[in-house]
């Protein structure tokens, strides 16, 4: 649990760090551009203010009179200083066409030449704003020419110190700093909450662990030989493995099925129910499947289903093996008890020295099985078939039914192992169906081989019924197995029941 908490905190910390870093970079970038824009806007407003006030002064009669007289009286100087004070300017200077100051906040600078060198264009009739150093220091200065009767007679210069301008800009940005601080605090809080939410959604998994789980899931899906399909509530395919993509012999990649309806792979969805959790029997293209579906629940809400299709042949084979194992265990117990009884009889005959009776008793015990083993050794050259016949004989013996085999003339070896396995699968499927019913005391099975064809004839008596046997051999799966061997199955129209199977069986070529 301790490791889990550390891992969860590490994920939360990394996510919080990422979100916070992104937030800070974004906020400070926006803040920087906002300050720059605000500074430019402020300077633009100040420049417009300087030019507007300058134009107003350029039309003032006392200013025109002072320039015309080339001398400013105390009232005109006081007026210029009052305008500077009212508009929070550092200076308002009226100069003649020789750039001689007629007014100035410092009386010592009156009648002196204007300093800075940026007044030249104004003397040529242009109104503009510039930044230059003068007697009061570096300042933002505006110049507006003064005209009388369309003739320029002087210039009005207005300015504000750069330090004062920066102070004004600084004061105007206090609100931005407060907004920045509040935004950072709220952003960090939201970043931690979002990181915690994502951490919960990822189940405390690191990105490497998520990638590993994804690869493991894909490997499991691809290596699973049974078809697996994931659909949403609208029965649209969300995920499919390689085995499922071959259900209808498609030749396209499994990713191409994503987003398509379930009918693309399941030809008859009406035959199955997704809400039923038990296995259902489903047939498609002559193949039998055991169909099962499980709901996918996310946050207590159903979002889809995962569908599993299991080959019914293998399921029956496993069930058959399980039944064989159970029968074998019971047979061992029964044979152990019977063996002890026979051993006691032999011990008794030896104790009373009845050796002739003992020889007859032993001969009776060994003769049937010895004859069957000897016949198989002589007539069946295929070890897989011989082993199957011995196993089936013991299996039916547990049901108190004797299997008698007649082999004419002999069964040769078959180099095609897959053909032999298909033959055994057909027989196993048929025997599995027979073992589910009431059986007669004896079943005769005749094997007749000729010209690469094997004829297997079952002689069946009561209590087996015709309908029971027909239900077994008419199964689609059984018919598919027969078609793989190019075989046929016929049942006699009258009693006693005779079932005849004719299948391909190619013997080994003679050297």
XYZ file of N, CA and C in Angstrom, residues 254-344:
273
model
N -7.816 -6.642 -39.138
C -8.857 -6.536 -38.115
C -9.215 -5.093 -37.784
N -8.267 -4.147 -37.964
C -8.566 -2.744 -37.666
C -9.640 -2.187 -38.596
N -9.809 -2.802 -39.773
C -10.808 -2.303 -40.721
C -12.230 -2.560 -40.255
N -12.419 -3.456 -39.276
C -13.768 -3.762 -38.789
C -14.241 -2.773 -37.736
N -13.337 -1.977 -37.179
C -13.716 -1.034 -36.121
C -14.652 0.019 -36.700
N -15.771 0.216 -36.019
C -16.775 1.167 -36.476
C -17.857 0.550 -37.339
N -17.705 -0.714 -37.711
C -18.723 -1.379 -38.529
C -19.739 -2.098 -37.636
N -20.934 -2.415 -38.171
C -21.929 -3.124 -37.355
C -21.505 -4.566 -37.067
N -22.091 -5.128 -36.023
C -21.752 -6.486 -35.599
C -22.078 -7.510 -36.676
N -23.049 -7.209 -37.527
C -23.439 -8.150 -38.581
C -22.317 -8.386 -39.593
N -21.287 -7.537 -39.565
C -20.155 -7.750 -40.464
C -19.449 -9.060 -40.145
N -19.443 -9.442 -38.862
C -18.782 -10.673 -38.433
C -19.776 -11.736 -37.987
N -20.827 -11.336 -37.298
C -21.853 -12.275 -36.817
C -23.018 -12.205 -37.789
N -23.170 -13.240 -38.595
C -24.170 -13.205 -39.665
C -25.599 -13.227 -39.133
N -25.819 -13.871 -37.989
C -27.188 -14.023 -37.472
C -27.245 -13.566 -36.013
N -27.161 -12.251 -35.765
C -27.197 -11.786 -34.370
C -28.535 -12.024 -33.685
N -29.586 -12.259 -34.487
C -30.889 -12.500 -33.874
C -30.956 -13.856 -33.167
N -30.000 -14.734 -33.450
C -30.007 -16.062 -32.834
C -29.363 -16.076 -31.456
N -28.750 -14.982 -31.087
C -28.060 -14.940 -29.792
C -28.567 -13.739 -28.993
N -28.370 -13.811 -27.689
C -28.791 -12.746 -26.785
C -27.577 -12.280 -25.987
N -27.277 -10.984 -26.093
C -26.120 -10.434 -25.393
C -26.345 -10.349 -23.890
N -27.617 -10.274 -23.487
C -27.901 -10.112 -22.059
C -27.846 -11.428 -21.294
N -27.786 -12.553 -22.004
C -27.723 -13.864 -21.341
C -26.260 -14.195 -21.062
N -25.943 -14.482 -19.801
C -24.559 -14.722 -19.417
C -24.123 -16.160 -19.643
N -25.071 -17.080 -19.766
C -24.714 -18.478 -19.996
C -24.319 -18.689 -21.457
N -23.596 -19.781 -21.704
C -23.157 -20.071 -23.066
C -24.343 -20.476 -23.939
N -24.326 -19.958 -25.171
C -25.378 -20.250 -26.134
C -24.767 -20.945 -27.347
N -25.547 -21.823 -27.945
C -25.082 -22.545 -29.129
C -25.357 -21.696 -30.361
N -24.335 -21.505 -31.189
C -24.455 -20.651 -32.369
C -23.760 -21.328 -33.541
N -24.421 -21.325 -34.694
C -23.888 -21.945 -35.907
C -23.706 -20.881 -36.984
N -22.564 -20.949 -37.681
C -22.285 -20.021 -38.764
C -21.336 -20.677 -39.757
N -21.728 -20.671 -41.017
C -20.919 -21.248 -42.099
C -20.550 -22.698 -41.826
N -21.506 -23.461 -41.279
C -21.275 -24.873 -41.024
C -20.407 -25.152 -39.813
N -20.054 -24.130 -39.058
C -19.214 -24.310 -37.874
C -20.051 -24.029 -36.627
N -19.877 -24.867 -35.611
C -20.598 -24.713 -34.351
C -19.725 -23.961 -33.354
N -20.347 -23.002 -32.643
C -19.639 -22.214 -31.637
C -20.444 -22.202 -30.346
N -19.738 -22.027 -29.259
C -20.358 -21.731 -27.980
C -20.196 -20.231 -27.759
N -21.332 -19.522 -27.789
C -21.345 -18.053 -27.743
C -21.591 -17.596 -26.312
N -20.803 -16.647 -25.865
C -21.011 -16.052 -24.544
C -20.675 -14.573 -24.618
N -21.369 -13.765 -23.824
C -21.168 -12.312 -23.812
C -21.162 -11.822 -22.376
N -20.353 -10.813 -22.118
C -20.261 -10.215 -20.788
C -20.362 -8.710 -20.938
N -21.146 -8.050 -20.080
C -21.259 -6.590 -20.176
C -19.985 -5.895 -19.711
N -19.715 -4.735 -20.292
C -18.584 -3.899 -19.900
C -19.143 -2.748 -19.076
N -18.744 -2.671 -17.814
C -19.255 -1.673 -16.893
C -18.148 -0.665 -16.595
N -18.421 0.613 -16.823
C -17.494 1.690 -16.494
C -18.245 2.703 -15.634
N -17.779 2.897 -14.413
C -18.416 3.809 -13.459
C -19.896 3.476 -13.281
N -20.140 2.188 -13.101
C -21.485 1.669 -12.821
C -22.453 1.885 -13.979
N -21.919 2.130 -15.176
C -22.760 2.270 -16.356
C -22.299 1.301 -17.437
N -23.261 0.625 -18.052
C -22.952 -0.319 -19.111
C -22.654 0.444 -20.387
N -21.471 0.180 -20.966
C -21.084 0.888 -22.192
C -20.968 -0.051 -23.387
N -21.069 -1.353 -23.168
C -20.954 -2.287 -24.281
C -20.853 -3.722 -23.804
N -20.412 -4.604 -24.713
C -20.298 -6.025 -24.411
C -19.005 -6.562 -25.024
N -18.452 -7.561 -24.349
C -17.339 -8.307 -24.928
C -17.873 -9.700 -25.250
N -17.655 -10.137 -26.481
C -18.240 -11.376 -27.000
C -17.130 -12.398 -27.206
N -17.375 -13.618 -26.744
C -16.431 -14.718 -26.903
C -17.105 -15.823 -27.707
N -16.396 -16.352 -28.684
C -16.869 -17.479 -29.477
C -15.866 -18.612 -29.314
N -16.359 -19.739 -28.797
C -15.480 -20.881 -28.566
C -15.872 -22.010 -29.494
N -14.868 -22.626 -30.121
C -15.121 -23.721 -31.043
C -15.799 -24.868 -30.304
N -17.007 -25.226 -30.765
C -17.752 -26.281 -30.082
C -17.041 -27.622 -30.168
N -16.274 -27.832 -31.246
C -15.542 -29.099 -31.385
C -14.560 -29.280 -30.249
N -13.790 -28.247 -29.989
C -12.812 -28.339 -28.917
C -13.496 -28.468 -27.568
N -14.640 -27.768 -27.409
C -15.364 -27.880 -26.145
C -15.845 -29.315 -25.926
N -16.353 -29.917 -27.003
C -16.807 -31.301 -26.877
C -15.632 -32.223 -26.615
N -14.495 -31.923 -27.275
C -13.320 -32.750 -27.069
C -12.846 -32.671 -25.618
N -12.850 -31.452 -25.056
C -12.455 -31.298 -23.655
C -13.440 -32.017 -22.741
N -14.744 -31.853 -23.046
C -15.745 -32.562 -22.232
C -15.565 -34.066 -22.344
N -15.224 -34.502 -23.559
C -14.990 -35.933 -23.758
C -13.778 -36.393 -22.951
N -12.730 -35.592 -22.965
C -11.556 -35.952 -22.179
C -11.874 -35.988 -20.694
N -12.680 -35.037 -20.233
C -13.066 -35.026 -18.829
C -13.905 -36.255 -18.490
N -14.837 -36.587 -19.411
C -15.647 -37.791 -19.179
C -14.765 -39.036 -19.193
N -13.777 -39.052 -20.099
C -12.864 -40.198 -20.146
C -12.054 -40.313 -18.868
N -11.623 -39.147 -18.358
C -10.853 -39.171 -17.115
C -11.691 -39.691 -15.958
N -12.949 -39.192 -15.886
C -13.837 -39.671 -14.819
C -14.119 -41.163 -14.977
N -14.379 -41.568 -16.226
C -14.637 -42.991 -16.468
C -13.413 -43.835 -16.153
N -12.233 -43.263 -16.483
C -11.005 -44.001 -16.213
C -10.801 -44.188 -14.712
N -11.098 -43.122 -13.944
C -10.960 -43.231 -12.487
C -11.932 -44.257 -11.929
N -13.176 -44.224 -12.426
C -14.157 -45.223 -11.964
C -13.751 -46.627 -12.387
N -13.196 -46.707 -13.611
C -12.765 -48.020 -14.085
C -11.623 -48.562 -13.237
N -10.699 -47.694 -12.862
C -9.604 -48.128 -11.996
C -10.124 -48.665 -10.666
N -11.116 -47.942 -10.122
C -11.682 -48.388 -8.851
C -12.396 -49.728 -9.016
N -13.183 -49.828 -10.093
C -13.904 -51.082 -10.330
C -12.949 -52.237 -10.630
N -11.927 -51.941 -11.476
C -10.986 -52.992 -11.834
C -10.139 -53.403 -10.643
N -9.852 -52.449 -9.768
C -9.099 -52.795 -8.562
C -9.891 -53.768 -7.682
N -11.187 -53.465 -7.545
C -12.035 -54.358 -6.745
C -12.162 -55.735 -7.406
N -12.365 -55.701 -8.764
C -12.494 -56.971 -9.478
C -11.186 -57.752 -9.459
N -10.062 -56.990 -9.548
C -8.760 -57.643 -9.513
C -8.530 -58.350 -8.179
N -8.935 -57.691 -7.103
C -8.764 -58.311 -5.790
C -9.618 -59.576 -5.682
N -10.837 -59.543 -6.241
C -11.676 -60.742 -6.206
C -11.037 -61.876 -6.999
N -10.519 -61.548 -8.199
C -9.883 -62.581 -9.004
C -8.610 -63.097 -8.339
N -7.890 -62.174 -7.703
C -6.673 -62.580 -7.008
C -6.987 -63.521 -5.854
N -8.084 -63.274 -5.159
C -8.485 -64.168 -4.065
C -8.861 -65.554 -4.590
